[in-house]
PDB file of C-alpha atoms in Angstrom:
ATOM      1  CA  MET A 295      11.205 -76.393 -38.997  1.00 83.00           C
ATOM      2  CA  GLN A 296      12.237 -73.978 -36.254  1.00 93.00           C
ATOM      3  CA  LEU A 297      10.236 -73.935 -33.031  1.00 96.00           C
ATOM      4  CA  ILE A 298      10.543 -72.684 -29.460  1.00 96.00           C
ATOM      5  CA  VAL A 299       8.896 -74.963 -26.891  1.00 97.00           C
ATOM      6  CA  LEU A 300       8.424 -73.454 -23.425  1.00 98.00           C
ATOM      7  CA  TRP A 301       7.355 -75.699 -20.567  1.00 98.00           C
ATOM      8  CA  ASP A 302       5.720 -74.798 -17.290  1.00 98.00           C
ATOM      9  CA  ILE A 303       7.303 -76.696 -14.376  1.00 98.00           C
ATOM     10  CA  ASP A 304       4.961 -77.297 -11.417  1.00 97.00           C
ATOM     11  CA  HIS A 305       2.224 -79.842 -12.209  1.00 97.00           C
ATOM     12  CA  THR A 306       3.303 -79.906 -15.863  1.00 98.00           C
ATOM     13  CA  LEU A 307       6.787 -81.422 -15.583  1.00 98.00           C
ATOM     14  CA  ILE A 308       6.887 -82.271 -11.878  1.00 98.00           C
ATOM     15  CA  GLU A 309       4.634 -82.968  -8.925  1.00 97.00           C
ATOM     16  CA  ASN A 310       6.016 -80.893  -6.049  1.00 97.00           C
ATOM     17  CA  ALA A 311       3.798 -82.554  -3.399  1.00 96.00           C
ATOM     18  CA  GLY A 312       3.195 -79.304  -1.519  1.00 95.00           C
ATOM     19  CA  VAL A 313       6.883 -78.467  -1.144  1.00 97.00           C
ATOM     20  CA  SER A 314       6.491 -75.406  -3.364  1.00 96.00           C
ATOM     21  CA  LYS A 315       4.119 -73.736  -0.903  1.00 96.00           C
ATOM     22  CA  GLU A 316       6.457 -74.673   1.916  1.00 97.00           C
ATOM     23  CA  ILE A 317       9.216 -72.763   0.103  1.00 98.00           C
ATOM     24  CA  TYR A 318       7.064 -69.629  -0.013  1.00 97.00           C
ATOM     25  CA  ALA A 319       6.195 -70.019   3.660  1.00 97.00           C
ATOM     26  CA  ALA A 320       9.847 -70.445   4.620  1.00 98.00           C
ATOM     27  CA  ALA A 321      10.887 -67.394   2.605  1.00 98.00           C
ATOM     28  CA  PHE A 322       8.101 -65.342   4.188  1.00 98.00           C
ATOM     29  CA  ALA A 323       9.091 -66.461   7.685  1.00 98.00           C
ATOM     30  CA  SER A 324      12.756 -65.629   7.086  1.00 98.00           C
ATOM     31  CA  LEU A 325      11.806 -62.102   6.014  1.00 98.00           C
ATOM     32  CA  THR A 326       9.234 -61.368   8.714  1.00 97.00           C
ATOM     33  CA  GLY A 327      10.339 -63.491  11.652  1.00 96.00           C
ATOM     34  CA  THR A 328       6.974 -65.217  11.821  1.00 95.00           C
ATOM     35  CA  PRO A 329       5.321 -67.986   9.787  1.00 96.00           C
ATOM     36  CA  PRO A 330       2.429 -67.029   7.500  1.00 96.00           C
ATOM     37  CA  THR A 331      -1.080 -67.558   8.780  1.00 94.00           C
ATOM     38  CA  VAL A 332      -2.392 -68.353   5.275  1.00 90.00           C
ATOM     39  CA  ARG A 333      -0.742 -70.435   2.560  1.00 89.00           C
ATOM     40  CA  ALA A 334       0.548 -68.951  -0.666  1.00 91.00           C
ATOM     41  CA  SER A 335      -1.917 -68.793  -3.543  1.00 87.00           C
ATOM     42  CA  THR A 336      -0.097 -69.905  -6.695  1.00 88.00           C
ATOM     43  CA  GLU A 337      -2.089 -71.309  -9.688  1.00 81.00           C
ATOM     44  CA  GLY A 338       0.246 -70.154 -12.419  1.00 85.00           C
ATOM     45  CA  ARG A 339       1.201 -66.752 -10.994  1.00 91.00           C
ATOM     46  CA  THR A 340       4.762 -65.459 -10.873  1.00 96.00           C
ATOM     47  CA  ASP A 341       6.827 -65.491  -7.697  1.00 97.00           C
ATOM     48  CA  ARG A 342       6.723 -61.692  -7.632  1.00 96.00           C
ATOM     49  CA  LEU A 343       2.937 -61.696  -7.409  1.00 95.00           C
ATOM     50  CA  ILE A 344       2.744 -64.671  -5.048  1.00 96.00           C
ATOM     51  CA  MET A 345       5.039 -63.083  -2.491  1.00 96.00           C
ATOM     52  CA  ARG A 346       3.456 -59.633  -2.865  1.00 95.00           C
ATOM     53  CA  ASP A 347       0.066 -61.174  -2.177  1.00 95.00           C
ATOM     54  CA  MET A 348       1.371 -62.893   0.953  1.00 96.00           C
ATOM     55  CA  PHE A 349       2.640 -59.613   2.379  1.00 97.00           C
ATOM     56  CA  ARG A 350      -0.584 -57.796   1.536  1.00 95.00           C
ATOM     57  CA  ARG A 351      -2.756 -60.483   3.110  1.00 95.00           C
ATOM     58  CA  HIS A 352      -0.693 -60.194   6.286  1.00 96.00           C
ATOM     59  CA  ASP A 353      -0.846 -56.383   6.169  1.00 96.00           C
ATOM     60  CA  LEU A 354       2.936 -56.126   6.034  1.00 97.00           C
ATOM     61  CA  PRO A 355       5.157 -53.944   3.840  1.00 96.00           C
ATOM     62  CA  GLU A 356       6.734 -55.754   0.909  1.00 95.00           C
ATOM     63  CA  PRO A 357      10.559 -55.816   0.943  1.00 97.00           C
ATOM     64  CA  ASP A 358      12.499 -54.744  -2.119  1.00 97.00           C
ATOM     65  CA  TRP A 359      12.337 -57.512  -4.692  1.00 97.00           C
ATOM     66  CA  PRO A 360      16.058 -58.496  -4.605  1.00 97.00           C
ATOM     67  CA  ILE A 361      15.683 -59.209  -0.874  1.00 98.00           C
ATOM     68  CA  THR A 362      12.600 -61.341  -1.451  1.00 98.00           C
ATOM     69  CA  GLU A 363      14.210 -63.177  -4.371  1.00 98.00           C
ATOM     70  CA  ALA A 364      17.265 -64.030  -2.257  1.00 98.00           C
ATOM     71  CA  ALA A 365      15.010 -65.397   0.509  1.00 98.00           C
ATOM     72  CA  LEU A 366      13.138 -67.529  -2.014  1.00 98.00           C
ATOM     73  CA  ALA A 367      16.395 -68.888  -3.415  1.00 98.00           C
ATOM     74  CA  ARG A 368      17.644 -69.831   0.064  1.00 98.00           C
ATOM     75  CA  ALA A 369      14.353 -71.515   0.923  1.00 98.00           C
ATOM     76  CA  GLY A 370      14.353 -73.397  -2.360  1.00 98.00           C
ATOM     77  CA  GLN A 371      17.824 -74.779  -1.813  1.00 98.00           C
ATOM     78  CA  GLU A 372      16.947 -75.753   1.753  1.00 98.00           C
ATOM     79  CA  HIS A 373      13.952 -77.733   0.496  1.00 98.00           C
ATOM     80  CA  PHE A 374      15.805 -79.600  -2.254  1.00 98.00           C
ATOM     81  CA  GLY A 375      16.020 -82.835  -0.277  1.00 97.00           C
ATOM     82  CA  GLU A 376      12.390 -82.724   0.779  1.00 97.00           C
ATOM     83  CA  LEU A 377      11.283 -82.099  -2.804  1.00 98.00           C
ATOM     84  CA  ARG A 378      13.371 -85.001  -4.044  1.00 97.00           C
ATOM     85  CA  ARG A 379      11.934 -87.267  -1.342  1.00 97.00           C
ATOM     86  CA  ARG A 380       8.258 -86.374  -1.730  1.00 98.00           C
ATOM     87  CA  GLY A 381       7.917 -85.154  -5.309  1.00 98.00           C
ATOM     88  CA  SER A 382       8.363 -86.778  -8.697  1.00 98.00           C
ATOM     89  CA  ALA A 383       8.657 -86.171 -12.414  1.00 98.00           C
ATOM     90  CA  LEU A 384       5.251 -86.599 -14.002  1.00 98.00           C
ATOM     91  CA  PRO A 385       4.429 -89.478 -16.399  1.00 97.00           C
ATOM     92  CA  GLY A 386       6.166 -89.294 -19.758  1.00 97.00           C
ATOM     93  CA  VAL A 387       8.043 -86.098 -18.969  1.00 98.00           C
ATOM     94  CA  ARG A 388      11.556 -87.455 -19.315  1.00 98.00           C
ATOM     95  CA  ASP A 389      10.853 -88.979 -22.735  1.00 98.00           C
ATOM     96  CA  ALA A 390       9.005 -85.848 -23.866  1.00 98.00           C
ATOM     97  CA  LEU A 391      11.906 -83.594 -22.924  1.00 98.00           C
ATOM     98  CA  LYS A 392      14.432 -85.887 -24.579  1.00 98.00           C
ATOM     99  CA  ALA A 393      12.387 -85.955 -27.772  1.00 97.00           C
ATOM    100  CA  THR A 394      11.882 -82.203 -28.040  1.00 97.00           C
ATOM    101  CA  SER A 395      15.492 -81.378 -27.209  1.00 95.00           C
ATOM    102  CA  SER A 396      16.709 -83.673 -29.982  1.00 95.00           C
ATOM    103  CA  GLN A 397      14.641 -82.073 -32.769  1.00 95.00           C
ATOM    104  CA  ALA A 398      16.753 -80.131 -35.271  1.00 93.00           C
ATOM    105  CA  GLY A 399      15.940 -76.426 -35.186  1.00 93.00           C
ATOM    106  CA  TRP A 400      13.947 -76.625 -31.953  1.00 96.00           C
ATOM    107  CA  VAL A 401      14.735 -74.894 -28.671  1.00 97.00           C
ATOM    108  CA  SER A 402      13.197 -76.479 -25.580  1.00 97.00           C
ATOM    109  CA  SER A 403      13.211 -74.395 -22.404  1.00 98.00           C
ATOM    110  CA  VAL A 404      10.881 -73.207 -19.635  1.00 98.00           C
ATOM    111  CA  LEU A 405       8.385 -70.436 -19.029  1.00 98.00           C
ATOM    112  CA  THR A 406       7.698 -70.521 -15.319  1.00 97.00           C
ATOM    113  CA  GLY A 407       6.562 -68.329 -12.475  1.00 96.00           C
ATOM    114  CA  ASN A 408       9.436 -69.676 -10.386  1.00 97.00           C
ATOM    115  CA  ILE A 409      12.576 -67.611 -10.007  1.00 98.00           C
ATOM    116  CA  ALA A 410      15.466 -69.111 -11.967  1.00 98.00           C
ATOM    117  CA  ALA A 411      17.220 -70.526  -8.900  1.00 98.00           C
ATOM    118  CA  ASN A 412      14.148 -72.436  -7.774  1.00 98.00           C
ATOM    119  CA  ALA A 413      13.311 -73.591 -11.280  1.00 98.00           C
ATOM    120  CA  ARG A 414      16.740 -75.246 -11.322  1.00 98.00           C
ATOM    121  CA  VAL A 415      16.163 -76.730  -7.868  1.00 98.00           C
ATOM    122  CA  LYS A 416      12.859 -78.272  -8.929  1.00 98.00           C
ATOM    123  CA  LEU A 417      14.171 -79.665 -12.206  1.00 98.00           C
ATOM    124  CA  SER A 418      17.481 -80.905 -10.831  1.00 98.00           C
ATOM    125  CA  ALA A 419      15.698 -82.731  -8.000  1.00 98.00           C
ATOM    126  CA  PHE A 420      14.532 -85.176 -10.665  1.00 98.00           C
ATOM    127  CA  ASP A 421      17.514 -84.858 -13.045  1.00 98.00           C
ATOM    128  CA  LEU A 422      15.480 -83.029 -15.677  1.00 98.00           C
ATOM    129  CA  ASP A 423      17.679 -79.933 -15.944  1.00 97.00           C
ATOM    130  CA  PRO A 424      20.121 -81.374 -18.544  1.00 97.00           C
ATOM    131  CA  LEU A 425      17.170 -81.966 -20.887  1.00 98.00           C
ATOM    132  CA  LEU A 426      16.292 -78.252 -21.149  1.00 98.00           C
ATOM    133  CA  ASP A 427      18.095 -75.134 -22.357  1.00 97.00           C
ATOM    134  CA  LEU A 428      17.567 -73.192 -19.138  1.00 98.00           C
ATOM    135  CA  GLY A 429      19.759 -70.298 -20.241  1.00 96.00           C
ATOM    136  CA  VAL A 430      17.052 -69.068 -22.598  1.00 97.00           C
ATOM    137  CA  GLY A 431      14.046 -69.649 -20.340  1.00 97.00           C
ATOM    138  CA  ALA A 432      11.774 -67.052 -18.746  1.00 98.00           C
ATOM    139  CA  TYR A 433      11.379 -66.908 -14.980  1.00 98.00           C
ATOM    140  CA  GLY A 434       9.353 -65.316 -12.223  1.00 95.00           C
ATOM    141  CA  ALA A 435      11.832 -62.503 -11.662  1.00 95.00           C
ATOM    142  CA  ASP A 436      11.609 -61.390 -15.292  1.00 95.00           C
ATOM    143  CA  ALA A 437       8.108 -59.933 -15.070  1.00 94.00           C
ATOM    144  CA  GLU A 438       5.050 -59.831 -12.842  1.00 93.00           C
ATOM    145  CA  GLN A 439       2.542 -61.133 -15.369  1.00 93.00           C
ATOM    146  CA  ARG A 440       2.995 -64.518 -16.987  1.00 94.00           C
ATOM    147  CA  ALA A 441       2.230 -63.271 -20.487  1.00 94.00           C
ATOM    148  CA  ASP A 442       5.146 -60.827 -20.261  1.00 96.00           C
ATOM    149  CA  LEU A 443       7.527 -63.752 -19.773  1.00 97.00           C
ATOM    150  CA  VAL A 444       7.007 -64.780 -23.395  1.00 96.00           C
ATOM    151  CA  ALA A 445       8.838 -61.697 -24.670  1.00 95.00           C
ATOM    152  CA  ALA A 446      11.709 -62.372 -22.262  1.00 96.00           C
ATOM    153  CA  ALA A 447      12.104 -65.922 -23.579  1.00 96.00           C
ATOM    154  CA  ARG A 448      11.904 -64.772 -27.202  1.00 94.00           C
ATOM    155  CA  ARG A 449      14.654 -62.194 -26.626  1.00 94.00           C
ATOM    156  CA  ARG A 450      16.938 -64.720 -24.984  1.00 95.00           C
ATOM    157  CA  VAL A 451      16.449 -67.348 -27.672  1.00 95.00           C
ATOM    158  CA  HIS A 452      17.114 -64.772 -30.391  1.00 93.00           C
ATOM    159  CA  ARG A 453      20.231 -63.437 -28.655  1.00 93.00           C
ATOM    160  CA  ARG A 454      21.792 -66.692 -27.467  1.00 92.00           C
ATOM    161  CA  ARG A 455      20.638 -69.236 -30.031  1.00 91.00           C
ATOM    162  CA  GLY A 456      20.316 -67.056 -33.116  1.00 89.00           C
ATOM    163  CA  LEU A 457      16.753 -68.058 -33.989  1.00 90.00           C
ATOM    164  CA  PRO A 458      14.777 -65.324 -35.788  1.00 87.00           C
ATOM    165  CA  SER A 459      12.622 -63.125 -33.574  1.00 81.00           C
ATOM    166  CA  GLY A 460       9.523 -64.415 -35.383  1.00 86.00           C
ATOM    167  CA  THR A 461      10.204 -68.087 -34.644  1.00 92.00           C
ATOM    168  CA  PRO A 462       6.946 -69.833 -33.604  1.00 94.00           C
ATOM    169  CA  VAL A 463       6.490 -70.466 -29.881  1.00 96.00           C
ATOM    170  CA  VAL A 464       4.379 -73.124 -28.178  1.00 97.00           C
ATOM    171  CA  LEU A 465       3.683 -73.071 -24.445  1.00 98.00           C
ATOM    172  CA  ILE A 466       2.919 -76.262 -22.534  1.00 98.00           C
ATOM    173  CA  GLY A 467       1.237 -75.817 -19.166  1.00 97.00           C
ATOM    174  CA  ASP A 468      -1.490 -76.901 -16.787  1.00 97.00           C
ATOM    175  CA  THR A 469      -3.316 -73.709 -15.772  1.00 96.00           C
ATOM    176  CA  PRO A 470      -5.672 -71.192 -17.374  1.00 96.00           C
ATOM    177  CA  ARG A 471      -2.908 -68.611 -16.906  1.00 95.00           C
ATOM    178  CA  ASP A 472      -0.686 -70.655 -19.226  1.00 97.00           C
ATOM    179  CA  VAL A 473      -3.483 -70.628 -21.782  1.00 97.00           C
ATOM    180  CA  GLU A 474      -4.058 -66.903 -21.366  1.00 96.00           C
ATOM    181  CA  ALA A 475      -0.341 -66.156 -21.731  1.00 96.00           C
ATOM    182  CA  ALA A 476      -0.246 -68.053 -25.016  1.00 96.00           C
ATOM    183  CA  LEU A 477      -3.423 -66.613 -26.484  1.00 96.00           C
ATOM    184  CA  THR A 478      -2.517 -63.003 -25.650  1.00 96.00           C
ATOM    185  CA  THR A 479       0.981 -63.255 -27.120  1.00 96.00           C
ATOM    186  CA  GLY A 480       0.315 -65.191 -30.305  1.00 94.00           C
ATOM    187  CA  CYS A 481       1.797 -68.462 -29.085  1.00 96.00           C
ATOM    188  CA  GLY A 482       0.502 -71.957 -29.583  1.00 96.00           C
ATOM    189  CA  ILE A 483      -0.682 -73.740 -26.458  1.00 97.00           C
ATOM    190  CA  ILE A 484      -0.849 -77.370 -25.423  1.00 97.00           C
ATOM    191  CA  ALA A 485      -2.630 -77.618 -22.097  1.00 98.00           C
ATOM    192  CA  VAL A 486      -2.108 -80.587 -19.796  1.00 98.00           C
ATOM    193  CA  ALA A 487      -4.725 -81.616 -17.228  1.00 98.00           C
ATOM    194  CA  SER A 488      -2.081 -82.883 -14.810  1.00 97.00           C
ATOM    195  CA  GLY A 489      -2.655 -80.191 -12.186  1.00 94.00           C
ATOM    196  CA  ILE A 490      -5.744 -78.998 -10.345  1.00 94.00           C
ATOM    197  CA  HIS A 491      -7.517 -77.793 -13.504  1.00 96.00           C
ATOM    198  CA  ASP A 492      -9.441 -80.371 -15.497  1.00 97.00           C
ATOM    199  CA  ARG A 493     -10.031 -80.562 -19.229  1.00 97.00           C
ATOM    200  CA  ALA A 494     -13.257 -78.544 -19.068  1.00 98.00           C
ATOM    201  CA  GLU A 495     -11.590 -75.651 -17.237  1.00 97.00           C
ATOM    202  CA  LEU A 496      -8.665 -75.548 -19.645  1.00 98.00           C
ATOM    203  CA  GLU A 497     -10.934 -75.700 -22.680  1.00 97.00           C
ATOM    204  CA  ALA A 498     -13.092 -72.934 -21.193  1.00 98.00           C
ATOM    205  CA  ALA A 499      -9.945 -70.823 -20.895  1.00 97.00           C
ATOM    206  CA  GLY A 500      -9.440 -71.237 -24.626  1.00 96.00           C
ATOM    207  CA  ALA A 501      -7.049 -74.174 -24.951  1.00 96.00           C
ATOM    208  CA  PRO A 502      -7.636 -75.880 -28.326  1.00 95.00           C
ATOM    209  CA  VAL A 503      -5.668 -78.943 -27.222  1.00 94.00           C
ATOM    210  CA  VAL A 504      -5.799 -80.551 -23.764  1.00 97.00           C
ATOM    211  CA  LEU A 505      -3.831 -83.693 -22.949  1.00 97.00           C
ATOM    212  CA  PRO A 506      -4.412 -85.814 -19.839  1.00 97.00           C
ATOM    213  CA  ASP A 507      -0.638 -85.997 -19.320  1.00 97.00           C
ATOM    214  CA  LEU A 508       2.602 -86.137 -21.312  1.00 98.00           C
ATOM    215  CA  SER A 509       2.890 -89.911 -21.565  1.00 97.00           C
ATOM    216  CA  ASP A 510       2.315 -90.151 -25.336  1.00 97.00           C
ATOM    217  CA  THR A 511       5.529 -88.727 -26.791  1.00 97.00           C
ATOM    218  CA  ALA A 512       4.643 -89.402 -30.429  1.00 97.00           C
ATOM    219  CA  ASP A 513       1.299 -87.626 -30.073  1.00 96.00           C
ATOM    220  CA  LEU A 514       2.965 -84.674 -28.349  1.00 97.00           C
ATOM    221  CA  LEU A 515       5.543 -84.276 -31.112  1.00 96.00           C
ATOM    222  CA  ALA A 516       2.833 -84.410 -33.759  1.00 95.00           C
ATOM    223  CA  LEU A 517       0.897 -81.716 -31.944  1.00 95.00           C
ATOM    224  CA  LEU A 518       3.962 -79.503 -31.595  1.00 95.00           C
ATOM    225  CA  GLU A 519       4.562 -79.731 -35.317  1.00 90.00           C
ATOM    226  CA  SER A 520       0.942 -78.841 -36.100  1.00 88.00           C
ATOM    227  CA  VAL A 521       0.148 -76.002 -33.669  1.00 71.00           C
ATOM    228  CA  PRO A 522       3.066 -73.570 -33.875  1.00 63.00           C
ATOM    229  CA  GLY A 523       2.324 -70.158 -32.428  1.00 57.00           C
ATOM    230  CA  ARG A 524       3.171 -67.086 -34.480  1.00 51.00           C
ATOM    231  CA  PRO A 525       3.736 -63.596 -33.102  1.00 48.00           C
TER     232      PRO A 525
END
């Protein structure tokens, strides 16, 4: 069986304990010279949209994206220690990542709104990065809308790992936007109620499977084998 498993990061694999929003605030301040008056609104959106929204809400022109991305990367690296101190890997995550990465024919990577540099910061803070094939993941600089990241991940897996372009994909995430991205692109979806959205919200978004967390590795593997998404 061949399968592509794409994990969200924040509140699915890790608890960032508010550090993520501090990264956006620091990047904003470095670009404008003043701290934001309102916090970033995230909830499964890509970094492109999060930062654009911050500039619009402050009635400021948005810098060219490469400038914003560089500021985000600097802020992420500067907050590595704070993330490691305050945050944590969520229950069962390490075992779940080990199990999926060891399955023959499976590719386990990420589909995240974070830019690639900050995805690595967040995962490496808890030594999770060696358990994922980050070279074939999809990141917040790849597209504005989360659903469009699926195509980016599929292309990379096909090009770098040689899996057929029609290989089933399953997303694992904690927000309605994760569910929407899966349903609109023909992917399977396993939702996890480990963030701010509860089971009812995720089911209302269309998730056929909602787990409380990732602590039951055997159950997760069984679900992955039974709900492959097809393009």
